[in-house]
Amino acid sequence: MTQRGNDSASGRRARGRTTLRQVAGRAGVSEITVSRVMRGSPLVAPALAGRVRRVAAELGYVPNRLAGTLAGHASTQIAVILPALSNIVFAEVLKGLETGLEARGYHPILGISNYDAEHEADLIRSLLGWQPAGLVIATAGLTPQSRAMLTDAALPIVEIMDSDIDPIDMSVGISHRGAGAAMARHLVARGYRDIAFIGHDLSRDHRARARFAGLRAGLGRAGRALAPARLRLCPSSVALGCDMTRQILARHRPQVICFANDDMAIGGVFACIGAGLAIPRDIAVTGFNRLDIGQAMPAPLTTIDTRRHEIGRLAARHLIARLEGDDPPSHSDVGFVVIPGATS
Amino acid sequence: MTQRGNDSASGRRARGRTTLRQVAGRAGVSEITVSRVMRGSPLVAPALAGRVRRVAAELGYVPNRLAGTLAGHASTQIAVILPALSNIVFAEVLKGLETGLEARGYHPILGISNYDAEHEADLIRSLLGWQPAGLVIATAGLTPQSRAMLTDAALPIVEIMDSDIDPIDMSVGISHRGAGAAMARHLVARGYRDIAFIGHDLSRDHRARARFAGLRAGLGRAGRALAPARLRLCPSSVALGCDMTRQILARHRPQVICFANDDMAIGGVFACIGAGLAIPRDIAVTGFNRLDIGQAMPAPLTTIDTRRHEIGRLAARHLIARLEGDDPPSHSDVGFVVIPGATS
DNA sequence: CTGTTAGCGCCTTCAC
DNA sequence: GTGAAGGCGCTAACAG
């Protein structure tokens, strides 16, 4: 007495949802025909297709993508792993990604690593379990284990944000070291000598660390020393930038303060204004990322545009290209842009 | 000559990935035993379980959640639909959500509606196809069709952000109308009379519209009229707030300018500073959301904290509670908080 | 053009 | 404790 079989129009539903079989039964055709109609196959007579579509709509049939993917081949889910979302930067990358994926019928499954490499490895494992068609990751520092899982998984992978890497498969980003160096050149060209650096916890954020290294090296090559960096072991924020700037200004006024990113720099600008300093007359300030707010300030922030929406867009595009059999470039540098602003 | 069957340790892999069968073959046990071990069933002898686990690890076996969900019952994917990500507000909600879900082994599948109700309906349809265990949505305005799909789907649903609704299943948010009214009371209490409003395209953002309505009604009840709103049909941004404020100031200086949100208000503050106005001495400014930047400004912004991380956290919690058979409240108002700031 | 058959990889139910 | 059979909902491959 198993209750399998053609319960057709009887109304029984697996897990409360209409199945292919029910639509087929009600329309008086076979399951495969319904399947073809739902996937827009041209192999079905238009009249029949119309009828099937009508029945499917009546029954509120929604194809089960789980079963479809298991039986067919390609999933349309894409695993996306980011280190954070508190910063608008990754939200914008994600926006670019989602737009690019959604437009082609793909859906992101999201994981946030919190800049924790171990957690990132767990995320990779669990998201791979969904058999995604591809994976996009802004790394928190791949563990050897993570790297092995990704290599073995044999699916298209785009490592985003940083182009100074040897990607497992593809990369889309900018050179963070190069961005630091570019900022150094900018400052050297303007003749600054007494240069300070304020940052957050760089031990977990390797891209910010690379920018810092690039900045220091760039200044060093030009014979300028960077004052010992002031770092605080917590996430970056406007308030932190403001607070640390006040501390520096309490004992000394450098010609320039470079901040790890725009959030911190905006806080720094507020602190300078609060201290009665005119920017850039009394002190110069630089950031990184080119947040809209920084550019809308009375004196637009000196910063570097990281073109993150473009990073998301391109990552989606290359991933899809690969999935469709094309051969996109394995390294894509979207190119950063130095924004002189009015604060240096 | 079909090549089905026990290819066991031979190394063939379905779709390039190790399967249960291979682990079973290599460990010399049946598939179901491996299945039990992987799911932590206590029905397997410890020694055997250990051996199976070792083999699974060696082979880099990652269970196929698609097959597992299809055969078993509950998916651990949660559909999440948001209207935007360009604004940090939704990124923070998403962060709260992801954290709450991930901690319990659930994963978000993301869709962005761009405040487009039709697109939202498409997203609902396609995400439901993945048979998610639940759905969290910050609505762009459910179409009747969307509403029908959600009702029929018979899965736990949390509508987030707004508590002034009659939820399909559960809601977590604040009263946007109430927030507007609260701001009105704040302004009335301070004796302001000449009050302007600057906003973005409210036709698509019904929550911003509700705040505006609440503000206007609140002022009306106190016998104060709101000057005709100035709206521009584009997304909100710092630059837009700045620009529109300049336009207003060019012809008239109201006592207060209320902005649709903090982004706009921050732009407004910049414009006021640029025009040489001291805040709040010459002009007052209010926003909405309590962005960190607004609070780090020399004069902290008058605004309303929408507790969005808490919204995400609670939404995840209630959804999971429902999935685990508990009975969470169907309405949760997390409560907004008026932040007086120093700009009014 | 339409249908039949045989699974996708796993889990439930029942035997052993 | 462990295993064998059958099926979740769908689709590829082949037959008609």
Coordinates of C-alpha atoms (C1' of nucleotides) in Angstrom, one line a residue, chain A residues 4 14 20 35 39 61 64 67-68 71, chain D residues 6-15:
Chain A
R4 CA 3.4 6.4 -4.7
A14 CA 5.0 16.4 -1.8
L20 CA 5.8 18.0 -12.0
S35 CA 9.7 19.5 -17.8
R39 CA 12.5 24.9 -19.4
Y61 CA 3.7 25.1 -9.8
N64 CA 12.1 22.2 -7.6
A67 CA 15.8 18.0 -7.9
G68 CA 16.4 19.7 -11.2
A71 CA 19.1 15.2 -12.1
Chain D
dG6 C1' 12.6 2.2 -2.7
dG7 C1' 11.8 6.9 -3.6
dC8 C1' 12.5 12.4 -3.1
dG9 C1' 11.4 15.5 -8.0
dC10 C1' 13.5 16.0 -11.9
dT11 C1' 16.1 15.2 -16.4
dA12 C1' 19.4 12.7 -20.0
dA13 C1' 19.2 9.5 -23.4
dC14 C1' 17.0 7.0 -26.3
dA15 C1' 12.8 5.1 -28.6

